[in-house]
Coordinates of C-alpha atoms in Angstrom, one line a residue:
M1 CA 8.9 57.8 46.3
K2 CA 11.2 60.5 46.4
S3 CA 12.9 62.1 49.2
I4 CA 15.2 65.7 49.6
F5 CA 16.5 67.2 52.6
Q6 CA 17.4 71.1 52.9
K7 CA 19.5 72.9 55.6
H8 CA 18.4 75.8 57.5
I9 CA 20.1 77.9 60.2
L10 CA 17.7 79.5 62.9
Q11 CA 18.9 82.8 64.5
F12 CA 18.0 83.5 67.8
K13 CA 16.3 86.9 68.7
R14 CA 18.6 87.4 71.9
P15 CA 21.6 85.3 73.1
A16 CA 19.9 82.0 74.9
G17 CA 22.1 81.1 78.0
T18 CA 22.3 77.8 79.4
S19 CA 24.9 76.2 81.6
R20 CA 26.8 74.5 78.8
G21 CA 27.2 78.2 77.0
V22 CA 25.4 80.7 75.2
L23 CA 23.4 80.2 71.6
T24 CA 22.8 82.5 69.1
E25 CA 22.0 80.2 66.0
K26 CA 20.8 76.4 65.9
P27 CA 21.1 74.1 62.4
T28 CA 17.8 72.2 61.6
W29 CA 17.4 70.1 58.5
L30 CA 13.8 69.9 56.7
L31 CA 13.3 66.4 55.0
T32 CA 10.4 66.3 52.6
I33 CA 8.8 63.3 50.6
E34 CA 7.0 63.0 47.6
H35 CA 4.9 60.2 46.3
N36 CA 2.2 60.3 43.7
G37 CA 1.8 64.3 43.8
R38 CA 1.3 64.4 47.4
F39 CA 4.3 65.7 49.6
G40 CA 5.4 65.3 53.4
I41 CA 7.5 67.2 55.5
G42 CA 9.4 66.8 59.1
E43 CA 12.2 68.8 61.0
C44 CA 15.2 66.9 61.7
S45 CA 16.3 69.3 65.0
P46 CA 19.6 68.3 66.5
L47 CA 21.0 70.0 69.5
P48 CA 24.8 70.4 69.0
G49 CA 26.8 69.9 72.5
L50 CA 23.5 67.7 73.9
S51 CA 22.1 65.3 71.0
I52 CA 24.0 61.9 70.1
D53 CA 23.8 62.6 66.8
N54 CA 26.8 63.1 64.5
I55 CA 26.9 66.6 63.1
A56 CA 29.7 66.1 61.0
D57 CA 28.1 63.0 59.2
Y58 CA 24.6 64.6 60.0
E59 CA 24.2 65.3 55.9
R60 CA 26.7 63.6 53.7
S61 CA 26.3 60.5 55.8
K62 CA 22.5 60.0 57.5
L63 CA 20.2 62.2 55.8
L64 CA 21.6 61.3 52.4
W65 CA 21.2 57.7 53.2
V66 CA 17.5 58.0 54.3
C67 CA 16.8 60.0 50.9
Q68 CA 18.2 57.1 49.0
H69 CA 16.4 54.3 51.4
I70 CA 13.2 56.3 51.7
S71 CA 11.1 53.5 50.2
L72 CA 12.0 51.3 52.9
G73 CA 9.2 53.0 55.0
K74 CA 9.2 54.6 58.1
E75 CA 9.5 51.5 60.6
A76 CA 12.4 50.0 58.9
L77 CA 14.1 53.8 58.6
W78 CA 13.5 54.2 62.4
D79 CA 15.3 50.9 63.3
E80 CA 18.0 52.1 61.3
L81 CA 18.7 55.4 62.6
K82 CA 19.1 54.7 66.6
S83 CA 22.2 56.9 66.6
Y84 CA 20.5 59.6 65.4
P85 CA 17.4 60.1 67.0
S86 CA 16.4 63.6 65.3
I87 CA 16.5 61.8 62.0
Q88 CA 13.8 59.1 63.5
F89 CA 11.6 62.2 64.6
G90 CA 11.7 63.8 61.1
V91 CA 11.1 60.4 59.3
E92 CA 8.3 60.0 61.6
Q93 CA 6.9 63.6 61.0
A94 CA 7.6 63.5 57.1
F95 CA 5.7 60.4 56.8
L96 CA 2.4 61.4 58.9
S97 CA 2.3 64.6 57.0
L98 CA 2.2 62.6 53.8
E99 CA -0.3 60.6 54.8
A100 CA -2.3 63.6 56.4
Q101 CA -5.9 65.0 55.3
E102 CA -4.8 68.7 56.3
E103 CA -1.8 70.3 55.5
G104 CA 0.0 70.1 58.6
V105 CA -2.2 68.6 60.8
L106 CA -0.6 65.0 62.1
F107 CA -2.8 64.0 64.9
P108 CA -6.4 65.7 64.7
S109 CA -8.0 66.9 67.5
A110 CA -9.9 69.2 69.7
F111 CA -6.6 70.9 69.7
T112 CA -5.9 71.3 66.0
Q113 CA -9.8 72.3 65.9
G114 CA -8.5 75.7 67.7
K115 CA -11.0 74.1 70.9
E116 CA -8.4 73.5 73.4
A117 CA -5.2 74.6 74.4
I118 CA -1.9 73.0 76.2
P119 CA -1.3 74.4 79.1
I120 CA 2.9 75.4 79.1
N121 CA 5.7 77.0 81.6
G122 CA 7.3 80.1 80.8
L123 CA 10.9 79.7 80.1
I124 CA 13.4 82.1 81.8
W125 CA 16.6 81.8 80.2
M126 CA 19.8 82.4 82.2
G127 CA 21.7 85.7 82.2
D128 CA 22.5 88.5 84.7
K129 CA 20.2 89.5 87.5
E130 CA 18.7 92.4 85.5
F131 CA 18.1 90.3 82.3
M132 CA 16.1 87.5 84.2
Q133 CA 14.1 89.8 86.3
Q134 CA 13.0 91.4 83.1
Q135 CA 12.0 87.8 81.8
I136 CA 10.1 86.8 84.8
R137 CA 8.2 90.1 84.7
E138 CA 7.1 89.3 81.2
K139 CA 6.0 86.0 81.7
L140 CA 4.0 86.7 84.7
S141 CA 2.4 89.7 83.0
Q142 CA 1.6 87.4 79.9
G143 CA -0.5 85.3 82.2
F144 CA 1.9 82.1 82.7
R145 CA 0.6 80.3 85.6
C146 CA 3.9 77.8 85.7
I147 CA 7.4 79.6 85.3
K148 CA 10.8 77.1 84.6
M149 CA 14.1 79.1 85.4
K150 CA 17.4 77.8 84.0
I151 CA 20.1 77.8 86.8
G152 CA 23.6 77.0 87.0
A153 CA 25.3 80.2 84.9
I154 CA 25.2 83.0 87.3
D155 CA 26.1 82.5 91.2
F156 CA 23.5 80.3 93.0
E157 CA 22.7 82.9 95.4
T158 CA 21.5 85.7 92.7
E159 CA 19.2 82.5 91.6
Y160 CA 18.2 81.8 94.8
A161 CA 17.1 85.5 95.7
L162 CA 15.4 85.8 92.2
L163 CA 13.1 82.6 93.2
K164 CA 12.7 83.8 96.7
G165 CA 11.5 87.2 95.3
I166 CA 8.7 85.3 93.1
R167 CA 7.8 83.1 96.1
Q168 CA 7.1 86.4 98.2
Q169 CA 4.8 87.9 95.6
F170 CA 3.0 84.7 94.7
T171 CA 1.8 81.6 96.6
S172 CA 3.1 77.8 95.3
S173 CA -0.7 77.6 94.3
E174 CA -0.9 80.9 92.2
I175 CA 2.6 80.1 90.7
E176 CA 4.3 76.9 90.1
L177 CA 8.1 77.0 89.9
R178 CA 10.3 74.8 88.0
V179 CA 14.0 75.2 87.8
D180 CA 16.2 73.5 85.6
A181 CA 20.1 72.8 86.1
N182 CA 21.2 71.3 83.1
G183 CA 23.6 69.2 85.3
A184 CA 25.6 72.2 86.7
F185 CA 25.5 71.1 90.3
S186 CA 28.4 69.0 91.9
P187 CA 27.2 65.4 93.5
T188 CA 29.0 67.2 96.9
D189 CA 27.0 70.3 97.1
A190 CA 23.9 69.4 95.5
L191 CA 21.6 68.1 98.3
E192 CA 22.3 71.2 100.4
K193 CA 21.0 73.5 97.3
L194 CA 17.7 71.3 96.8
K195 CA 17.5 71.6 100.8
R196 CA 17.6 75.4 100.2
L197 CA 15.2 75.4 96.7
S198 CA 12.6 73.1 98.6
D199 CA 12.0 75.8 101.4
L200 CA 10.8 78.3 98.4
Q201 CA 8.1 75.0 97.6
I202 CA 9.8 74.3 93.9
H203 CA 7.9 72.0 91.9
S204 CA 10.9 70.1 90.8
I205 CA 14.5 70.3 89.4
E206 CA 15.5 68.9 86.1
Q207 CA 18.9 67.3 85.8
P208 CA 20.5 68.5 89.4
I209 CA 24.0 66.9 88.2
R210 CA 25.2 66.0 85.1
A211 CA 24.1 62.8 83.4
G212 CA 25.9 59.4 83.7
Q213 CA 26.6 59.4 87.4
Y214 CA 23.8 56.8 88.4
E215 CA 24.7 56.1 91.7
A216 CA 24.7 59.7 92.7
M217 CA 21.8 60.4 91.1
A218 CA 20.0 57.9 92.7
R219 CA 21.2 58.8 96.3
L220 CA 20.0 62.1 95.8
C221 CA 16.9 61.1 94.1
E222 CA 16.0 59.0 97.3
A223 CA 17.7 61.8 99.9
S224 CA 16.1 65.3 97.9
P225 CA 13.2 66.8 99.9
L226 CA 12.5 68.4 96.1
P227 CA 11.3 66.3 93.3
I228 CA 13.9 65.6 90.9
A229 CA 13.5 65.1 87.0
L230 CA 15.4 63.3 84.7
D231 CA 16.5 65.3 81.4
E232 CA 19.9 64.6 79.8
E233 CA 19.7 61.0 81.6
L234 CA 17.4 59.9 78.4
I235 CA 19.7 60.9 76.0
G236 CA 21.4 58.4 74.3
V237 CA 19.6 55.3 75.9
A238 CA 17.9 53.6 73.4
C239 CA 17.4 49.8 74.4
P240 CA 14.2 49.5 76.3
S241 CA 15.5 47.2 78.6
R242 CA 18.1 49.8 79.6
K243 CA 15.7 52.2 79.9
E244 CA 13.8 50.3 82.7
E245 CA 17.0 49.9 84.5
I246 CA 17.7 53.1 84.8
L247 CA 14.3 54.3 85.8
Q248 CA 14.3 51.4 88.6
W249 CA 17.9 52.3 89.5
I250 CA 17.3 55.8 89.9
K251 CA 13.7 56.4 90.8
P252 CA 13.3 60.0 90.0
A253 CA 10.1 61.6 90.7
Y254 CA 9.5 62.8 86.8
I255 CA 11.2 62.2 83.2
I256 CA 11.0 65.0 80.6
L257 CA 10.4 63.9 77.0
K258 CA 12.2 65.9 74.2
P259 CA 11.3 64.0 71.1
S260 CA 14.1 64.9 69.1
L261 CA 16.5 63.8 71.6
I262 CA 15.1 60.6 72.0
G263 CA 13.9 58.7 69.0
G264 CA 10.3 60.7 68.1
Y265 CA 7.2 59.6 69.1
R266 CA 8.2 56.0 69.5
G267 CA 11.2 56.6 71.6
S268 CA 9.2 58.7 73.8
E269 CA 6.5 56.6 74.4
E270 CA 8.6 53.7 75.4
W271 CA 9.9 55.9 78.1
I272 CA 6.2 57.1 78.9
A273 CA 5.1 53.1 79.2
L274 CA 7.8 52.4 81.3
A275 CA 7.6 55.3 83.5
E276 CA 4.2 54.9 84.4
K277 CA 4.6 51.5 85.2
E278 CA 7.3 52.8 87.8
N279 CA 4.9 55.4 89.0
I280 CA 7.1 58.1 87.7
G281 CA 5.4 61.6 86.3
W282 CA 6.7 63.1 82.8
W283 CA 6.0 65.9 80.5
V284 CA 7.0 67.1 76.9
T285 CA 9.7 69.7 76.3
S286 CA 10.6 70.7 73.0
A287 CA 14.3 70.8 72.4
L288 CA 14.9 74.1 70.2
E289 CA 13.2 72.9 67.5
G290 CA 11.6 75.4 64.3
N291 CA 7.9 75.7 64.0
I292 CA 7.7 72.5 62.1
G293 CA 9.2 70.5 64.7
L294 CA 7.7 72.2 67.6
S295 CA 4.0 71.9 66.1
A296 CA 4.4 68.1 65.5
I297 CA 5.4 67.7 69.3
A298 CA 2.6 69.8 70.5
Q299 CA -0.2 68.1 68.1
W300 CA 1.2 64.7 69.9
T301 CA 1.5 65.8 73.3
Y302 CA -2.2 67.3 73.4
T303 CA -3.4 63.4 72.1
L304 CA -1.4 62.1 75.8
E305 CA -3.9 64.1 78.0
N306 CA -1.2 65.0 80.6
P307 CA -2.7 68.1 82.7
L308 CA 0.7 69.0 83.6
P309 CA 2.1 72.1 81.9
Q310 CA 4.3 71.4 79.1
G311 CA 7.6 72.9 77.7
L312 CA 6.6 74.3 74.4
G313 CA 6.5 77.8 74.6
T314 CA 9.9 78.0 72.2
G315 CA 8.0 78.9 68.9
S316 CA 9.0 82.7 69.3
L317 CA 12.8 82.4 70.1
Y318 CA 14.0 82.9 66.4
T319 CA 14.1 85.7 64.1
N320 CA 13.5 83.7 60.8
N321 CA 11.5 80.9 62.1
F322 CA 8.9 78.9 59.8
P323 CA 5.5 79.8 59.6
S324 CA 3.2 78.1 62.4
S325 CA -0.7 78.1 63.4
L326 CA 0.7 77.9 67.1
Q327 CA 0.2 80.8 69.5
V328 CA 0.9 81.4 73.0
K329 CA -1.8 83.3 75.0
N330 CA -2.3 83.4 78.7
G331 CA 0.0 81.0 79.6
K332 CA -1.3 78.1 76.8
L333 CA -0.6 77.2 73.6
W334 CA -3.0 77.6 71.0
W335 CA -3.7 76.2 67.5
I336 CA -5.1 79.2 65.4
K337 CA -6.8 78.0 62.4

């Protein structure tokens, strides 16, 4: 058994704004395994500034080590890579790909047969008012019935007005609105903003305050009239008992699962099991992977049978993405055979 890796720089079609800054490109690495003439491929896709993966040591230390020890197998490698969740996910993908009966199909299902689709949200990136309005119009015209708007980069009043404009046109039964603050609010003003957002019948807000403020987040979840979803809060937490402790302490309404940031399928499934035990909802979101990683996430997500709209509509962000069978039509993600 042999393995190699190759770096690829994904270029955004247009700058992608978040509360942590503007992205114009994103590095990703393809891990390829060869065994008895068969090949498997996985995408290792850390997100600089958010992943716990040490990007400085990513290639020469961990990816090289994985290639040198690939014969250890998926489970042993996963256990040794807890500080590199994106490589854990790439390893899982590569071994599943190696075993696949059909190229690119890691989880055969009605989805990969093109018979059923996954409902997804339409993502509105941060920017000035005109740019955000343009995106909203595009998503609505494309048939999306769930809109997720990133907030926290421009002033709150402008963002509130944009959301209010959608709600004045469409009821909550017609368009589901989600917002993602990426930790932009402060603990002192977050509750007041959540109260105002709840007047617009917002479905939920992701990570209103920055991660690691457990007591403040717990108080916010208890007092908020708007359901809160944890996102960045899950990153870097590998111990199952610690995961359980965080969920029991904070008591969020939802958690957001990004396999590249939380240890792939295995890490995500640990969170799902613990969340369901605590009656906490969840959905899956991509973390700006290329199409290989996105495809791996989408196939797995379909098997989980979660009816909520998932955050998997990122395949069209790049000018130089990998070939893909995925296609977005009428607010749903399809596998086109």
